[in-house]
Amino acid sequence: MEKIGLAWWKKALVYQIYPLSFKDSNGDGYGDLKGIVSKLDYLKDLGVDVIWLSPVYQSPMDDNGYDISDYDAIDPIFGTLEDMNNLIHETHQKKMRIIMDLVVNHTSDEHIWFKEALKSKDNPKRDYYIWADEPSDIGSVFGGSAWEYSSITNQYYFHLFSKKQPDLNWDNPELRNEIYAMINRWLNKGIDGFRLDVIDLIGKDVKNKQLSDGPYLIERLQEMNDRCFKHRDIMTVGEMPGISIEKAREFTSQKNPLLSMIFQFAHVGLDEVPGQGKWMLKKLDLLEFKEVFESLQTKLYQKGWNSLFLANHDQPRAVSRYGNLAYRKESAKMLSTVLYGMQGTPYVYQGEEIGMTGVQFKDIHQYKDIETINIYNIMKNQGFSEEMIMESIYAKGRDNSRTPFQWDDKKNAGFSTGKPWLDVNPNYIDINAAFDVKDPSGVFQYFKKLFSIRKKYDVFHEGNFIPFMKNHPELFGYYRFYGDEKVLVIGSFSNQSLEIAIPDQIQECLITNDSRVKVGNKMTIPPYYTCILKIGDELHAND
Ligand code: TEU
């Protein structure tokens, strides 16, 4: 396919598809590959350059595909290998790229390696996994112990996620060879890279309880890079929930990058009581939020590379979490402006572009996510009230972002003709793509314009980051400077109007969510207002 120069991924817009919930083509209630192909024009219209596909490999679906039982097969729920080849081909035909999810911290317990490993201590695959005679006190991310007893050999195996997701033993060179060969087989099929699931865990030392950012992480990333990535024109984005901003800079260093970019999570946990996990809620302090972004933007500037995201399939919907549903469209636009005005590769999670919201199912049985079901039972046993548990699930449960895509106001939101695997959010009558795309004041058209502006001016890719009204508790503002190009990005997180003073010479308003507001050096801005202003010298469009 046509190359658009080195490091094309720096300017690319990446769109995450959660295949189970995107589009069902055959009426079985599960989204599939043919469904995705049928929506490629929709993505192209938005301005998408790269599709990131959450896992579609063969899987018993204990964790919706993040538990892989065969890396070389496509799960029949999603289609066939031929369908996958076709999706790669069609995506390239439309001058977009496609990256897959790579889940190699663990497999499914139904993977042939694990089935073999279970059989005996001297099985050739035994050492592909992590075993102990006695469990330590390490907990699983999904609740309970990270160790599961197997009576066949009277030992415990290690699983940081569900017990159907045994962790692979990366200390074993034979296992590493198998993984690298598998990665190369996929890359040879013509995909354009990978999102690497919890890749910060592959250097762990379980005995010494060093999990994320373990002692062998760098050498393993280096080895993977040498064996699979280095000589290819691809992008890689490593999911690293336990990594510091400094490490993010090191791993994406411009001199010797191990990965194109990483997802780090410093900004994600700010609405949690520190140290008490994701379910103990705390009101977001915008000053803290701004500080984390400033730190990310300035520390990586000209040294590493950022990824820009607020939501994904594990996180709640951004507009419900950081915005205000009474100002749904306004706040969805404001959040995207403030986020994508920064330096880094932008990521949109499916549905974000039409302002899809979180969901509040009444009955716990409507929830399908293993983490949500586990935490419900654990909190029940600990004596928490039903109301408090549901409040946490409404705020943080992963099914918030996994409800089927709302295509139109017809049956099942146009997602499927059959019964969807997870209930549709009842608000699809008002919030759906068919309606939003046609609405000139809709979120979709705004996103489209925002991304076309981003592509037009180098300042968004190359500019530095200087906070504006840094100590304001309800306004997120910053300047970007690059040569003659200067912009000021402003977003209000307030449900009241605010008075602001802009000390710069304002040349033009590039985009705003409310064109009725008069732009000037003294402004009264309505709730959730946002704009990007060209200031100072003339900006030069480069196209
Ligand atoms: O997530 C890794 C991870 O540690 C978290 O994002 C975690 O799932 C979440 O915070 C729990 O609330 C990745 C995948 O994105 C996720 O879907 C998988 O469940 C997980 O790895 C295991 O593969």
Coordinates of C-alpha atoms and ligand atoms in Angstrom, one line a residue:
M1 CA 0.0 0.0 0.0
E2 CA 1.0 3.6 -0.5
K3 CA 3.4 4.8 2.2
I4 CA 2.9 8.3 3.6
G5 CA 6.4 8.8 4.9
L6 CA 8.2 7.8 8.0
A7 CA 6.4 7.8 11.3
W8 CA 3.0 8.1 9.6
W9 CA 1.5 7.0 12.9
K10 CA 2.3 10.4 14.5
K11 CA -0.3 12.2 12.4
A12 CA -2.7 9.3 12.2
L13 CA -6.2 9.2 13.7
V14 CA -6.7 5.8 15.4
Y15 CA -10.1 4.4 15.9
Q16 CA -10.6 1.5 18.3
I17 CA -13.2 -1.1 17.4
Y18 CA -14.5 -3.5 20.1
P19 CA -15.7 -6.1 17.6
L20 CA -18.3 -7.8 19.8
S21 CA -20.2 -4.6 19.9
F22 CA -19.6 -2.8 16.7
K23 CA -21.8 -4.3 14.0
D24 CA -23.4 -7.7 13.6
S25 CA -23.8 -8.9 10.0
N26 CA -25.5 -12.3 10.6
G27 CA -28.1 -11.7 13.3
D28 CA -26.4 -13.9 16.0
G29 CA -26.2 -10.9 18.4
Y30 CA -22.4 -10.6 18.2
G31 CA -20.6 -8.0 16.2
D32 CA -18.3 -9.6 13.5
L33 CA -15.7 -8.9 10.8
K34 CA -18.2 -8.6 7.9
G35 CA -20.1 -6.0 10.0
I36 CA -16.9 -4.0 10.3
V37 CA -16.3 -4.2 6.5
S38 CA -19.8 -2.8 6.0
K39 CA -18.9 0.3 8.1
L40 CA -15.5 1.2 6.6
D41 CA -17.0 4.1 4.7
Y42 CA -18.4 5.5 7.9
L43 CA -14.9 5.4 9.5
K44 CA -13.3 6.9 6.3
D45 CA -15.8 9.8 6.4
L46 CA -14.8 10.6 10.0
G47 CA -11.1 10.8 8.9
V48 CA -9.9 7.6 10.5
D49 CA -6.4 6.5 9.3
V50 CA -5.8 3.4 11.5
I51 CA -8.3 0.9 12.9
W52 CA -7.3 -0.9 16.1
L53 CA -9.2 -4.1 16.4
S54 CA -9.6 -5.5 19.9
P55 CA -9.0 -9.3 19.8
V56 CA -10.8 -11.4 17.2
Y57 CA -8.7 -14.6 17.8
Q58 CA -10.2 -17.9 18.8
S59 CA -11.4 -17.6 22.4
P60 CA -13.8 -19.1 24.9
M61 CA -14.7 -15.4 25.6
D62 CA -14.2 -15.5 29.4
D63 CA -12.8 -12.0 29.0
N64 CA -14.3 -11.2 25.6
G65 CA -11.4 -12.3 23.6
Y66 CA -8.5 -11.2 25.8
D67 CA -8.3 -14.9 26.7
I68 CA -6.9 -16.5 23.5
S69 CA -7.0 -20.2 22.8
D70 CA -5.5 -20.1 19.3
Y71 CA -3.4 -17.1 18.1
D72 CA -3.6 -18.3 14.5
A73 CA -7.4 -18.7 14.3
I74 CA -10.3 -16.3 14.1
D75 CA -13.1 -17.0 16.5
P76 CA -16.2 -18.2 14.6
I77 CA -18.3 -15.5 16.4
F78 CA -16.3 -13.0 14.3
G79 CA -16.0 -15.0 11.1
T80 CA -13.1 -16.8 9.3
L81 CA -9.5 -16.2 8.4
E82 CA -10.8 -15.3 5.0
D83 CA -13.0 -12.6 6.5
M84 CA -10.0 -11.3 8.3
N85 CA -7.9 -11.2 5.2
N86 CA -10.7 -9.5 3.4
L87 CA -11.0 -6.9 6.2
I88 CA -7.2 -6.2 5.9
H89 CA -7.6 -5.9 2.1
E90 CA -10.7 -3.7 2.2
T91 CA -9.2 -1.4 4.8
H92 CA -6.0 -0.9 2.7
Q93 CA -8.2 -0.4 -0.4
K94 CA -9.7 2.6 1.4
K95 CA -6.3 3.9 2.3
M96 CA -6.6 3.1 5.9
R97 CA -4.4 0.9 8.0
I98 CA -5.3 -1.8 10.6
I99 CA -3.6 -3.0 13.7
M100 CA -4.5 -6.0 15.9
D101 CA -4.5 -6.6 19.6
L102 CA -1.6 -8.7 20.8
V103 CA -2.3 -10.5 24.1
V104 CA 0.8 -12.3 25.2
N105 CA 1.0 -11.8 28.9
H106 CA -1.4 -14.7 29.2
T107 CA -3.4 -17.2 27.1
S108 CA -6.7 -18.9 27.7
D109 CA -6.7 -22.0 29.9
E110 CA -8.1 -23.6 26.8
H111 CA -5.0 -22.9 24.7
I112 CA -3.3 -26.2 23.7
W113 CA -0.1 -25.1 25.6
F114 CA -1.9 -24.8 28.8
K115 CA -3.9 -28.0 28.3
E116 CA -0.6 -29.8 27.9
A117 CA 1.1 -27.9 30.7
L118 CA -1.6 -29.0 33.2
K119 CA -1.0 -32.7 32.5
S120 CA 2.3 -33.3 34.4
K121 CA 5.3 -31.5 35.8
D122 CA 7.5 -32.9 33.1
N123 CA 5.3 -32.0 30.2
P124 CA 7.3 -30.1 27.5
K125 CA 4.8 -27.2 27.8
R126 CA 4.8 -27.1 31.6
D127 CA 7.4 -24.3 31.8
Y128 CA 5.4 -22.1 29.4
Y129 CA 3.4 -21.1 32.5
I130 CA 4.2 -20.1 36.1
W131 CA 3.8 -22.6 38.9
A132 CA 4.3 -22.7 42.6
D133 CA 3.9 -25.2 45.5
E134 CA 2.4 -22.5 47.7
P135 CA 0.5 -19.4 46.6
S136 CA 1.8 -16.0 47.6
D137 CA -0.5 -13.1 48.5
I138 CA -0.6 -11.5 45.0
G139 CA -4.1 -10.6 44.0
S140 CA -5.8 -10.9 40.6
V141 CA -6.9 -7.7 38.9
F142 CA -10.4 -9.1 38.7
G143 CA -10.5 -9.9 42.5
G144 CA -9.4 -12.8 44.6
S145 CA -6.0 -14.6 44.6
A146 CA -3.8 -14.7 41.5
W147 CA -3.0 -18.4 42.2
E148 CA -5.3 -21.3 41.2
Y149 CA -4.8 -24.8 42.5
S150 CA -4.5 -27.7 40.1
S151 CA -5.0 -31.1 41.7
I152 CA -3.5 -33.0 38.8
T153 CA 0.0 -32.0 39.9
N154 CA -0.7 -30.5 43.3
Q155 CA 0.6 -27.1 42.3
Y156 CA -0.8 -23.6 41.8
Y157 CA -0.6 -21.7 38.5
F158 CA -0.4 -17.9 38.3
H159 CA -3.1 -15.7 36.7
L160 CA -3.1 -11.9 37.1
F161 CA -6.5 -11.7 35.4
S162 CA -9.2 -14.4 35.5
K163 CA -8.4 -18.0 36.4
K164 CA -9.1 -18.8 32.8
Q165 CA -6.2 -16.5 31.8
P166 CA -3.0 -18.2 33.0
D167 CA 0.1 -16.0 32.7
L168 CA 2.8 -17.1 30.3
N169 CA 6.3 -17.6 31.6
W170 CA 8.4 -15.1 29.7
D171 CA 11.6 -16.4 31.4
N172 CA 11.4 -19.4 29.0
P173 CA 13.2 -18.6 25.7
E174 CA 11.3 -21.3 23.8
L175 CA 8.0 -19.6 24.7
R176 CA 9.4 -16.3 23.6
N177 CA 10.4 -17.8 20.2
E178 CA 6.9 -19.2 19.7
I179 CA 5.5 -15.7 20.4
Y180 CA 7.8 -13.9 18.1
A181 CA 7.1 -16.4 15.3
M182 CA 3.4 -15.8 15.8
I183 CA 3.8 -12.0 15.7
N184 CA 5.8 -12.3 12.5
R185 CA 3.1 -14.6 10.9
W186 CA 0.5 -11.9 11.5
L187 CA 2.7 -9.1 10.3
N188 CA 3.5 -11.0 7.2
K189 CA -0.2 -11.1 6.4
G190 CA 0.0 -7.4 6.0
I191 CA -1.4 -5.9 9.2
D192 CA 0.2 -2.5 10.1
G193 CA 1.1 -3.1 13.7
F194 CA -0.2 -4.0 17.1
R195 CA -1.7 -2.7 20.4
L196 CA 0.1 -4.8 23.0
D197 CA -2.1 -5.8 25.9
V198 CA -0.6 -5.2 29.4
I199 CA 2.9 -5.5 27.9
D200 CA 4.4 -3.8 31.0
L201 CA 3.9 -7.2 32.7
I202 CA 6.2 -9.4 30.6
G203 CA 9.3 -8.5 32.5
K204 CA 7.9 -9.6 35.9
D205 CA 9.6 -11.4 38.7
V206 CA 6.7 -13.2 40.5
K207 CA 8.8 -14.5 43.3
N208 CA 9.9 -11.0 44.3
K209 CA 6.4 -9.6 43.5
Q210 CA 7.7 -7.1 40.9
L211 CA 4.9 -7.2 38.3
S212 CA 4.5 -4.1 36.2
D213 CA 7.8 -2.7 35.0
G214 CA 9.7 -5.8 36.2
P215 CA 13.4 -6.3 36.0
Y216 CA 13.4 -8.0 32.6
L217 CA 11.0 -5.6 30.8
I218 CA 13.5 -3.6 28.8
E219 CA 15.5 -6.5 27.6
R220 CA 12.3 -8.3 26.5
L221 CA 10.9 -5.3 24.7
Q222 CA 14.3 -4.9 23.0
E223 CA 14.3 -8.6 21.9
M224 CA 10.7 -8.3 20.6
N225 CA 11.6 -5.2 18.7
D226 CA 14.7 -6.8 17.2
R227 CA 13.0 -10.0 16.2
C228 CA 9.6 -8.6 15.0
F229 CA 9.3 -4.8 14.7
K230 CA 12.5 -3.0 13.9
H231 CA 12.7 -3.5 10.2
R232 CA 9.1 -3.0 9.4
D233 CA 7.0 0.1 8.6
I234 CA 4.5 -0.5 11.4
M235 CA 3.1 1.1 14.5
T236 CA 3.1 -0.4 18.0
V237 CA 1.3 0.9 21.0
G238 CA 2.0 -0.8 24.3
E239 CA -0.7 -0.8 27.0
M240 CA 1.2 -0.1 30.2
P241 CA -1.1 0.6 33.1
G242 CA 1.7 0.4 35.7
I243 CA 4.3 2.7 34.1
S244 CA 5.5 6.1 35.1
I245 CA 5.6 9.1 32.7
E246 CA 9.4 8.9 32.8
K247 CA 9.3 5.3 31.7
A248 CA 6.9 6.2 29.0
R249 CA 9.5 8.7 27.7
E250 CA 12.2 6.1 27.9
F251 CA 10.3 3.4 26.0
T252 CA 9.3 5.7 23.2
S253 CA 12.6 7.6 23.1
Q254 CA 13.2 9.3 19.8
K255 CA 16.7 7.8 19.6
N256 CA 16.0 4.2 20.4
P257 CA 12.2 3.6 20.5
L258 CA 11.1 0.2 21.7
L259 CA 7.5 1.0 20.8
S260 CA 6.0 3.7 18.7
M261 CA 4.0 4.9 21.7
I262 CA 2.4 3.6 24.9
F263 CA -0.8 4.0 26.7
Q264 CA 0.0 5.1 30.2
F265 CA -2.7 5.7 32.8
A266 CA -1.6 8.5 35.0
H267 CA -4.7 10.6 34.1
V268 CA -7.1 7.6 34.4
G269 CA -7.1 6.9 38.1
L270 CA -7.8 10.4 39.3
D271 CA -11.4 9.8 40.2
E272 CA -10.5 7.0 42.5
V273 CA -9.6 7.1 46.2
P274 CA -5.8 6.6 46.0
G275 CA -4.6 3.1 46.8
Q276 CA -8.1 1.7 47.1
G277 CA -8.6 0.5 43.6
K278 CA -11.0 1.6 40.8
W279 CA -14.3 1.1 42.6
M280 CA -13.8 3.6 45.5
L281 CA -15.0 6.8 43.9
K282 CA -13.6 10.3 44.4
K283 CA -14.7 13.5 42.6
L284 CA -12.2 14.5 39.9
D285 CA -10.1 17.5 40.8
L286 CA -9.5 19.3 37.5
L287 CA -6.3 20.8 38.8
E288 CA -4.8 17.3 39.3
F289 CA -6.1 16.3 35.8
K290 CA -4.4 19.3 34.2
E291 CA -1.2 18.7 36.1
V292 CA -0.9 15.1 34.8
F293 CA -1.5 16.2 31.2
E294 CA 1.0 19.1 31.5
S295 CA 3.5 16.6 32.9
L296 CA 2.9 14.2 30.0
Q297 CA 3.0 16.9 27.4
T298 CA 6.2 18.6 28.6
K299 CA 8.2 15.6 29.7
L300 CA 7.7 13.7 26.4
Y301 CA 8.2 16.8 24.3
Q302 CA 10.8 16.1 21.6
K303 CA 11.9 13.1 23.6
G304 CA 9.2 10.5 23.4
W305 CA 5.7 10.3 21.9
N306 CA 2.3 10.4 23.5
S307 CA -1.0 8.7 22.8
L308 CA -4.1 10.8 23.4
F309 CA -7.1 8.9 24.9
L310 CA -9.8 9.3 27.5
A311 CA -11.8 6.2 26.9
N312 CA -11.4 2.6 25.7
H313 CA -13.2 -0.7 26.3
D314 CA -12.0 -0.9 29.9
Q315 CA -12.8 2.7 30.8
P316 CA -16.2 4.4 31.2
R317 CA -17.5 6.6 28.4
A318 CA -15.7 9.9 28.5
V319 CA -18.7 12.2 28.3
S320 CA -20.4 10.5 31.3
R321 CA -17.2 10.4 33.3
Y322 CA -15.7 13.9 32.7
G323 CA -18.5 15.7 30.9
N324 CA -22.1 16.5 31.9
L325 CA -25.1 14.7 30.4
A326 CA -27.2 17.8 30.8
Y327 CA -24.7 19.3 28.2
R328 CA -24.0 16.1 26.4
K329 CA -23.1 17.4 23.0
E330 CA -21.3 20.5 24.3
S331 CA -19.2 18.5 26.8
A332 CA -18.4 15.7 24.3
K333 CA -17.0 18.4 22.0
M334 CA -15.2 20.2 24.7
L335 CA -13.4 17.0 25.9
S336 CA -12.3 16.1 22.4
T337 CA -11.0 19.6 21.7
V338 CA -9.0 19.7 24.9
L339 CA -7.6 16.2 24.4
Y340 CA -6.9 16.2 20.7
G341 CA -5.4 19.7 20.8
M342 CA -2.4 18.2 22.5
Q343 CA 0.7 16.5 21.1
G344 CA 0.4 12.8 20.4
T345 CA -1.5 10.3 18.3
P346 CA -5.2 10.6 18.8
Y347 CA -7.4 7.6 19.7
V348 CA -11.2 7.6 19.4
Y349 CA -13.1 4.8 21.0
Q350 CA -16.1 3.6 19.0
G351 CA -19.2 5.7 19.7
E352 CA -17.2 8.5 21.3
E353 CA -17.6 10.4 18.0
I354 CA -21.4 10.5 18.4
G355 CA -21.3 11.2 22.1
M356 CA -22.4 7.8 23.3
T357 CA -22.9 7.6 27.1
G358 CA -22.5 5.1 29.9
V359 CA -25.4 2.8 30.9
Q360 CA -27.2 2.2 34.1
F361 CA -28.8 -1.3 34.0
K362 CA -31.1 -2.0 36.9
D363 CA -30.4 -5.7 37.2
I364 CA -26.9 -7.0 37.8
H365 CA -27.8 -10.0 35.5
Q366 CA -27.8 -7.5 32.6
Y367 CA -24.0 -7.1 33.1
K368 CA -21.7 -9.4 31.3
D369 CA -18.2 -8.3 32.2
I370 CA -16.3 -10.8 34.4
E371 CA -14.7 -8.0 36.4
T372 CA -18.1 -6.4 37.1
I373 CA -19.7 -9.7 38.2
N374 CA -16.7 -10.5 40.4
I375 CA -16.6 -7.2 42.1
Y376 CA -20.4 -7.3 42.7
N377 CA -20.0 -10.6 44.5
I378 CA -17.0 -9.5 46.4
M379 CA -18.5 -6.2 47.6
K380 CA -21.8 -8.1 48.5
N381 CA -19.8 -10.4 50.7
Q382 CA -18.0 -7.5 52.3
G383 CA -21.4 -6.1 53.3
F384 CA -21.6 -3.1 50.9
S385 CA -25.2 -2.0 50.1
E386 CA -26.7 -2.9 46.7
E387 CA -27.1 0.8 46.1
M388 CA -23.4 1.6 46.7
I389 CA -22.2 -1.3 44.6
M390 CA -24.4 -0.3 41.7
E391 CA -23.3 3.3 42.0
S392 CA -19.7 2.1 41.6
I393 CA -20.6 -0.1 38.6
Y394 CA -22.5 2.8 37.0
A395 CA -19.5 4.9 37.3
K396 CA -16.7 2.5 36.5
G397 CA -18.0 -0.8 35.1
R398 CA -16.4 -1.8 31.8
D399 CA -19.8 -2.6 30.2
N400 CA -20.5 1.1 30.1
S401 CA -18.4 1.4 27.0
R402 CA -19.2 -2.1 25.7
T403 CA -22.9 -1.7 24.9
P404 CA -23.6 -2.2 21.2
F405 CA -22.9 0.7 18.9
Q406 CA -26.0 2.8 18.3
W407 CA -26.3 3.0 14.5
D408 CA -29.9 4.2 14.3
D409 CA -33.2 4.3 16.1
K410 CA -34.5 1.0 14.7
K411 CA -34.6 -2.4 16.5
N412 CA -31.5 -3.0 18.7
A413 CA -30.1 0.4 17.5
G414 CA -29.4 -1.1 14.1
F415 CA -26.6 -3.2 15.7
S416 CA -28.1 -6.6 15.1
T417 CA -31.3 -8.2 13.9
G418 CA -31.0 -10.8 16.7
K419 CA -30.7 -10.4 20.5
P420 CA -27.5 -8.5 21.3
W421 CA -25.1 -10.3 23.6
L422 CA -25.2 -7.2 25.9
D423 CA -28.3 -5.0 26.1
V424 CA -28.4 -1.9 24.0
N425 CA -28.3 1.4 26.0
P426 CA -32.0 2.5 25.9
N427 CA -31.0 6.1 24.9
Y428 CA -30.3 4.9 21.3
I429 CA -33.6 6.4 20.3
D430 CA -32.1 9.9 20.8
I431 CA -28.4 9.1 20.5
N432 CA -27.5 7.3 17.3
A433 CA -25.2 7.7 14.3
A434 CA -27.9 8.1 11.7
F435 CA -29.2 11.1 13.5
D436 CA -26.0 12.5 14.8
V437 CA -24.1 12.4 11.4
K438 CA -26.9 14.4 9.8
D439 CA -27.1 16.9 12.6
P440 CA -24.9 20.0 11.8
S441 CA -24.6 20.6 15.5
G442 CA -23.9 16.9 16.1
V443 CA -20.8 15.5 17.7
F444 CA -19.7 13.6 14.6
Q445 CA -19.4 16.7 12.3
Y446 CA -17.5 18.4 15.1
F447 CA -15.0 15.6 15.4
K448 CA -14.6 15.5 11.7
K449 CA -13.8 19.2 11.6
L450 CA -11.5 19.0 14.6
F451 CA -9.4 16.2 13.0
S452 CA -9.2 18.0 9.7
I453 CA -7.9 21.1 11.5
R454 CA -5.4 19.0 13.4
K455 CA -4.0 17.6 10.1
K456 CA -3.8 21.1 8.5
Y457 CA -1.5 22.7 11.0
D458 CA 1.9 21.5 12.1
V459 CA 1.6 23.1 15.5
F460 CA -0.7 20.3 16.7
H461 CA 1.9 17.7 15.9
E462 CA 5.1 19.6 16.6
G463 CA 4.2 22.4 19.0
N464 CA 5.2 22.7 22.6
F465 CA 2.7 23.0 25.5
I466 CA 2.3 25.9 27.8
P467 CA -0.6 26.0 30.4
F468 CA -3.1 28.9 30.2
M469 CA -4.8 29.9 33.5
K470 CA -3.1 27.0 35.2
N471 CA -4.6 27.5 38.6
H472 CA -8.2 27.9 37.4
P473 CA -10.2 25.0 38.9
E474 CA -12.7 24.8 36.1
L475 CA -11.0 25.8 33.0
F476 CA -8.5 23.7 31.0
G477 CA -6.5 25.9 28.7
Y478 CA -3.1 25.7 27.0
Y479 CA -1.0 27.3 24.3
R480 CA 0.8 25.4 21.5
F481 CA 3.7 27.2 19.8
Y482 CA 5.6 26.0 16.7
G483 CA 7.5 28.6 14.7
D484 CA 5.0 31.2 13.5
E485 CA 2.1 29.0 14.4
K486 CA 0.4 29.7 17.7
V487 CA -2.8 28.5 19.1
L488 CA -4.7 28.7 22.3
V489 CA -7.0 25.8 23.3
I490 CA -9.7 26.4 25.9
G491 CA -12.3 24.1 27.5
S492 CA -14.7 24.8 30.4
F493 CA -15.5 22.0 32.8
S494 CA -18.0 24.2 34.5
N495 CA -21.8 24.1 34.4
Q496 CA -21.9 27.8 35.1
S497 CA -20.7 30.6 32.8
L498 CA -17.1 31.8 33.4
E499 CA -15.3 35.1 32.8
I500 CA -12.0 34.8 31.1
A501 CA -9.4 37.3 29.9
I502 CA -7.1 36.4 26.9
P503 CA -4.0 38.5 26.8
D504 CA -3.1 37.7 23.2
Q505 CA -3.9 39.1 19.8
I506 CA -6.7 36.9 18.5
Q507 CA -6.6 36.2 14.8
E508 CA -9.3 33.6 14.2
C509 CA -11.4 31.1 15.9
L510 CA -10.6 27.7 14.2
I511 CA -13.3 25.8 15.9
T512 CA -15.8 26.2 18.7
N513 CA -18.8 24.3 20.1
D514 CA -20.8 27.6 20.3
S515 CA -20.3 30.1 17.6
R516 CA -22.8 32.5 19.2
V517 CA -20.2 33.4 21.8
K518 CA -18.2 36.5 20.8
V519 CA -14.5 35.8 20.7
G520 CA -12.4 38.6 22.2
N521 CA -9.9 39.5 24.9
K522 CA -12.6 39.5 27.6
M523 CA -15.1 36.6 27.2
T524 CA -18.1 35.3 29.1
I525 CA -18.2 31.6 28.2
P526 CA -21.2 29.3 28.7
P527 CA -21.0 25.9 30.4
Y528 CA -18.7 23.5 28.7
Y529 CA -17.6 26.0 26.1
T530 CA -14.6 25.2 24.0
C531 CA -12.6 26.8 21.2
I532 CA -9.3 26.8 19.5
L533 CA -8.0 30.3 18.7
K534 CA -5.2 31.3 16.3
I535 CA -3.2 33.9 18.0
G536 CA -0.2 36.1 17.3
D537 CA 1.4 35.7 13.9
E538 CA -0.3 34.3 10.9
L539 CA -0.5 30.5 10.9
H540 CA 0.6 28.8 7.7
A541 CA -1.5 26.0 6.4
N542 CA 0.8 23.3 5.0
D543 CA -1.6 21.7 2.5
Ligands
TEU1 O1 -6.4 -4.4 30.5 C1 -5.4 -4.3 31.4 C2 -5.6 -3.7 32.7 O2 -4.9 -3.9 33.6 C3 -6.8 -2.8 32.9 O3 -7.1 -2.0 31.9 C4 -7.9 -3.6 33.5 O4 -8.5 -4.5 32.7 C5 -8.9 -2.7 34.0 O5 -8.4 -1.6 34.6 C6 -9.8 -3.4 35.0 O6 -10.7 -2.5 35.4 C7 -6.2 -5.3 29.4 C8 -7.4 -5.3 28.5 O7 -7.5 -4.0 27.9 C9 -8.6 -5.7 29.2 O8 -9.8 -5.7 28.5 C10 -8.3 -7.2 29.7 O9 -9.3 -7.6 30.5 C11 -7.0 -7.3 30.4 O10 -5.9 -6.6 29.8 C12 -6.5 -8.7 30.4 O11 -6.2 -9.1 29.1

